[in-house]
Coordinates of C-alpha atoms in Angstrom, one line a residue:
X1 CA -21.4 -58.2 67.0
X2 CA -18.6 -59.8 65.0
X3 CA -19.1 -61.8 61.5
X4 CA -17.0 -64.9 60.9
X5 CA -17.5 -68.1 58.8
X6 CA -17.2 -71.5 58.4
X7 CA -16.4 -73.0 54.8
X8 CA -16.6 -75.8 53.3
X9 CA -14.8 -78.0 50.4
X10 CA -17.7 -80.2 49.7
X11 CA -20.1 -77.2 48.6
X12 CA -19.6 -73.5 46.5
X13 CA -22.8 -72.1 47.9
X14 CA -21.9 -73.6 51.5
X15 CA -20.3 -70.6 53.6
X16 CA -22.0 -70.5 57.1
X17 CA -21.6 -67.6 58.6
X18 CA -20.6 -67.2 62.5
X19 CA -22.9 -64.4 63.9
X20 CA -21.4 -63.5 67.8
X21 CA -20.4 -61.7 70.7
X22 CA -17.0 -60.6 70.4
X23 CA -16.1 -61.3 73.6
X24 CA -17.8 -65.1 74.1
X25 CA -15.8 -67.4 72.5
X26 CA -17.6 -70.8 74.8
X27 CA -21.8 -69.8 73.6
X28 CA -23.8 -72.3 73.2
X29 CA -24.5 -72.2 68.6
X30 CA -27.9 -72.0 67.4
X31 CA -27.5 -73.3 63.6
X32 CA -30.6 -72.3 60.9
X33 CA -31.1 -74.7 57.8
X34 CA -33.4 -72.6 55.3
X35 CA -36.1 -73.8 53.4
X36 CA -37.2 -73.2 49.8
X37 CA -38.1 -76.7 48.4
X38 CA -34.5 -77.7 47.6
X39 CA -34.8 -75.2 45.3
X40 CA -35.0 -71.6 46.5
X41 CA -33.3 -69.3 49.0
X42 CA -29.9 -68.9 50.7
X43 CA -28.6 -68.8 54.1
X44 CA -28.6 -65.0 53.5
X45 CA -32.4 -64.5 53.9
X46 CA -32.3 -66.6 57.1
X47 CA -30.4 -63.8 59.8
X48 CA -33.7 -63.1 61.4
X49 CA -32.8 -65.0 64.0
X50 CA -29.5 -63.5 64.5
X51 CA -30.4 -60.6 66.3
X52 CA -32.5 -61.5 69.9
X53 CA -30.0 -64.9 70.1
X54 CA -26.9 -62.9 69.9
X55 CA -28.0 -60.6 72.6
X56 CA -28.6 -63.4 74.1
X57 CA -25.1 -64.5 74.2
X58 CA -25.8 -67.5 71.9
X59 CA -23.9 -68.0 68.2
X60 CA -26.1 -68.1 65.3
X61 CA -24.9 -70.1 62.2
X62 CA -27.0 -69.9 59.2
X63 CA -26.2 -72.8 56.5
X64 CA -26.5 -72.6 52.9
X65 CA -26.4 -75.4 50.2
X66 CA -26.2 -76.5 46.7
X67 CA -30.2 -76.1 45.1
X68 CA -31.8 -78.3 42.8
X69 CA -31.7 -78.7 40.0
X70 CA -28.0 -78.2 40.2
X71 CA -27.4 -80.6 42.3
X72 CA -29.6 -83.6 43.4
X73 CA -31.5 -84.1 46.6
X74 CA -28.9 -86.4 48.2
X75 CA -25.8 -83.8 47.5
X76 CA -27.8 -81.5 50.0
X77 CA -28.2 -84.2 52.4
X78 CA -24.6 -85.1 52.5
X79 CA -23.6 -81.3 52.3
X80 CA -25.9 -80.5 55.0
X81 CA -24.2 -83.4 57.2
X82 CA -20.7 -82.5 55.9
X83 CA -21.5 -78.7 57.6
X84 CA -23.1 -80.3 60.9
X85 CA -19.9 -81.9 61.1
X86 CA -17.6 -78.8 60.3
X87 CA -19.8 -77.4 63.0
X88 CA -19.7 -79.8 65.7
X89 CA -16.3 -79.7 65.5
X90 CA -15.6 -75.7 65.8
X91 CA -17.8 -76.3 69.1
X92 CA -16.0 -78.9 70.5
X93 CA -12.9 -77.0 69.4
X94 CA -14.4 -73.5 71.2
X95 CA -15.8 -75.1 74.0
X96 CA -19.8 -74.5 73.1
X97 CA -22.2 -75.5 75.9
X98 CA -24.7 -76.9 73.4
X99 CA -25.6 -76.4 70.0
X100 CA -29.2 -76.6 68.7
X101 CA -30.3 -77.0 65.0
X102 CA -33.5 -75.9 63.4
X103 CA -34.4 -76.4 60.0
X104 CA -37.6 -74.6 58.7
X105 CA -39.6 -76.2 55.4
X106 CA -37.1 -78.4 53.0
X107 CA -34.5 -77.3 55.6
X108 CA -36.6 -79.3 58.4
X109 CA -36.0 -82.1 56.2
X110 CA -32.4 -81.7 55.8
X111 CA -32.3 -81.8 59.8
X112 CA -33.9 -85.1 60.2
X113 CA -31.8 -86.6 57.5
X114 CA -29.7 -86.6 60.5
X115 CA -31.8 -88.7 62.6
X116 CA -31.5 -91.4 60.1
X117 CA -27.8 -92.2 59.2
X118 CA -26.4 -94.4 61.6
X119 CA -23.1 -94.3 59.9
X120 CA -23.3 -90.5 61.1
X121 CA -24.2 -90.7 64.2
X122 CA -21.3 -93.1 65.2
X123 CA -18.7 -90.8 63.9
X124 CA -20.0 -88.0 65.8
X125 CA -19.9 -90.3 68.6
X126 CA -17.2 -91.1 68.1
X127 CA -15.1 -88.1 67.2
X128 CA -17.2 -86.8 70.8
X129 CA -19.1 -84.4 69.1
X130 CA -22.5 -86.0 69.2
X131 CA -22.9 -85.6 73.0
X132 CA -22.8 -81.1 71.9
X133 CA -26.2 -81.5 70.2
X134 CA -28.7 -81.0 72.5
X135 CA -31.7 -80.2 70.2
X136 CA -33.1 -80.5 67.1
X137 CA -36.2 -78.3 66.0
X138 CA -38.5 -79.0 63.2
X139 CA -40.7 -76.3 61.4
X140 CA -42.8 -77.4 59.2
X141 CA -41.5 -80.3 57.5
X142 CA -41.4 -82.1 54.4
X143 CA -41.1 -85.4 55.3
X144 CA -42.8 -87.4 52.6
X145 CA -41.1 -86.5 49.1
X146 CA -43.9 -88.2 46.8
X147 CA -46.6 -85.5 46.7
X148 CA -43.8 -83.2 45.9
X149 CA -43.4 -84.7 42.2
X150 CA -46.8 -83.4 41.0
X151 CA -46.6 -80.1 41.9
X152 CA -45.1 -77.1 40.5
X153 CA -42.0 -77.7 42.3
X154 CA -41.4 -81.3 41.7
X155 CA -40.1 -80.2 38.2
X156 CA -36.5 -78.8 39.7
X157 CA -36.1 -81.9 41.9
X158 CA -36.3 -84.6 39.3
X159 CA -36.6 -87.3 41.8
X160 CA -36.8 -90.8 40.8
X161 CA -38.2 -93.6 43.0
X162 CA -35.4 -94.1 44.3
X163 CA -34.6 -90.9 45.9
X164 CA -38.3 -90.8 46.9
X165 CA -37.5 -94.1 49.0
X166 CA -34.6 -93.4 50.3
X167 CA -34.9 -89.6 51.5
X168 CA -38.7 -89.5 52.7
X169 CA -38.2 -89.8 56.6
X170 CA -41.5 -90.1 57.4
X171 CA -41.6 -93.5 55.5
X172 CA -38.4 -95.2 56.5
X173 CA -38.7 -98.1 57.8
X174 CA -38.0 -98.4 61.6
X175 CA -39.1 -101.7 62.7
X176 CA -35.6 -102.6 63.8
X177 CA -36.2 -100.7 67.2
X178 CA -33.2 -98.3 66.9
X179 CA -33.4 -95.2 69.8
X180 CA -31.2 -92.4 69.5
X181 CA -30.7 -90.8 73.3
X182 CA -29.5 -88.0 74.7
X183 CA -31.4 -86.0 72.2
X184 CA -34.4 -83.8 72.4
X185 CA -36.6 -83.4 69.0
X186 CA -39.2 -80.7 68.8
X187 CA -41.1 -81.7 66.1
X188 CA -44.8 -81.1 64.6
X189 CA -44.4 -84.8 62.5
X190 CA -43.5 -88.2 64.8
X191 CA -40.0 -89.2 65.0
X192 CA -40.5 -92.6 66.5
X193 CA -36.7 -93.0 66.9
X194 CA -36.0 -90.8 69.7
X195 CA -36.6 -90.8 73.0
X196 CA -37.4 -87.4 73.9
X197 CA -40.1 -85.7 71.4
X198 CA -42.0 -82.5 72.1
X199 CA -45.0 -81.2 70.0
X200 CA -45.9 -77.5 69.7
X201 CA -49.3 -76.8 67.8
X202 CA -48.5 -73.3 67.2
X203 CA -51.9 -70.8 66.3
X204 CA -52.6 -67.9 64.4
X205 CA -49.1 -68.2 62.4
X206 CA -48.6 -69.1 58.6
X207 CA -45.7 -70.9 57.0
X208 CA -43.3 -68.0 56.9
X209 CA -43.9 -66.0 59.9
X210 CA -43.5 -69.1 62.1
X211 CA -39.6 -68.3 61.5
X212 CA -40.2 -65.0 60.6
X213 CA -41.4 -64.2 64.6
X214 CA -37.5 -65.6 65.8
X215 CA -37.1 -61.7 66.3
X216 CA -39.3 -61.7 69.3
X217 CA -38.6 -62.4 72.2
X218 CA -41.7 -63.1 73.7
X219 CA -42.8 -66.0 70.6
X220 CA -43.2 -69.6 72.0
X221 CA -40.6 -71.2 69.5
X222 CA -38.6 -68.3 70.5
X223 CA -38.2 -69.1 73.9
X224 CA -38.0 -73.1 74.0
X225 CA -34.9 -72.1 71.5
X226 CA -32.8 -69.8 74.2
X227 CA -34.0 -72.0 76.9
X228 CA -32.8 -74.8 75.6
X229 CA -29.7 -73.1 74.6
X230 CA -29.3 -70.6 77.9
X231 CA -31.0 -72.2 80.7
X232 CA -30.3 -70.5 83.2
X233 CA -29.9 -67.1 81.7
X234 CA -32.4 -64.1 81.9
X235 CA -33.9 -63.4 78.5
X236 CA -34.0 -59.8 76.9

């Protein structure tokens, strides 16, 4: 297995790390976003999924970002889209099949912040890049930012109303009828603005080991991941 990474300008913490076979230079990427309430955690805690995807024949990138309170909530988001882009871009350069993103916690968050920039989304259309994402996996989401400021970890976000309005994307407003197609969500909360949405109630699991279990091959979420990523391939 060889180690590589992608860097970026916009972010110090930001390094995501290219986990392969040596010899596949075309896989389809699998891309992690952590959780930790904005607040906690690297991308380095998040390589249990490396091992069953790479011998699987499928890239992992793990992402890190800035946390809070270092940095406010909307850095992350645009660091987090700044690395999708980086990354989009070093498939369509390699020649990726697909790549699929999962975000677990505040980094399911950080995924569908990417649902809801239209500005985005046409420069990845754009630029052809766009057309590479085939999924996008959320895992236990925070969607809603308010009941975050009375708890214990509201205090290291800081948000004002403002922020509160404008990154909670379970509240956006989406009257206007957009549709984003092309694009498969797995999602446990509704994302009324694309056209292909799955729901997996997942039992017997807890918060953490519902990433935590990436390393087997026989888990649910394990499986919709590499067969979305490697349909037709025989998994190990």
């Amino acid at each position: 297995m060889c180690r590589t990474a992608l860097r970026s300008a916009q972010s110090t913490t930001y390094m995501a790390p290219i986990y392969r076979k040596l010899y596949i230079s075309d896989a389809p990427i699998f891309v992690f976003i952590h959780g930790g309430y904005w607040q906690e955690f690297s991308k380095d805690v998040a390589g249990f999924s490396v091992p069953l995807f790479v011998k699987n024949k499928i890239k992992v990138i793990t992402v890190g970002y800035d946390l809070c309170p270092n940095v406010r909530i909307g850095d992350i988001v645009a660091e987090i889209k700044a690395a999708v882009t980086q990354i989009l871009k070093y498939a369509a350069d390699s020649e990726s099949k697909y790549v699929c993103i999962a975000g677990h916690s505040a980094g399911a968050h950080l995924a569908a912040c990417l649902l809801h920039d239209d500005d985005w989304i046409n420069r990845m259309k754009q630029q052809g890049y766009f057309a590479l994402l085939k999924e996008i996996i959320l895992i236990s989401g925070l969607y809603n930012l308010k009941p975050v400021v009375d708890t214990s970890h509201g205090t290291a976000l800081k948000l004002t109303e403002e922020e509160i309005k404008a990154f909670s994307v379970s509240t956006l407003d989406e009257t206007k009828g957009r549709r984003i197609s092309g694009l498969k969500v797995v999602v446990i909360k509704i994302i009324p603005i694309v056209d292909n949405v799955e729901y997996i109630l997942l039992e017997d699991i807890d918060h953490f080991n519902i990433v935590e279990e990436l390393l087997n091959s026989d888990y649910d979420l394990a499986k919709l991941i590499l067969k979305c990523l490697q349909p037709d391939a025989n998994i190990h």
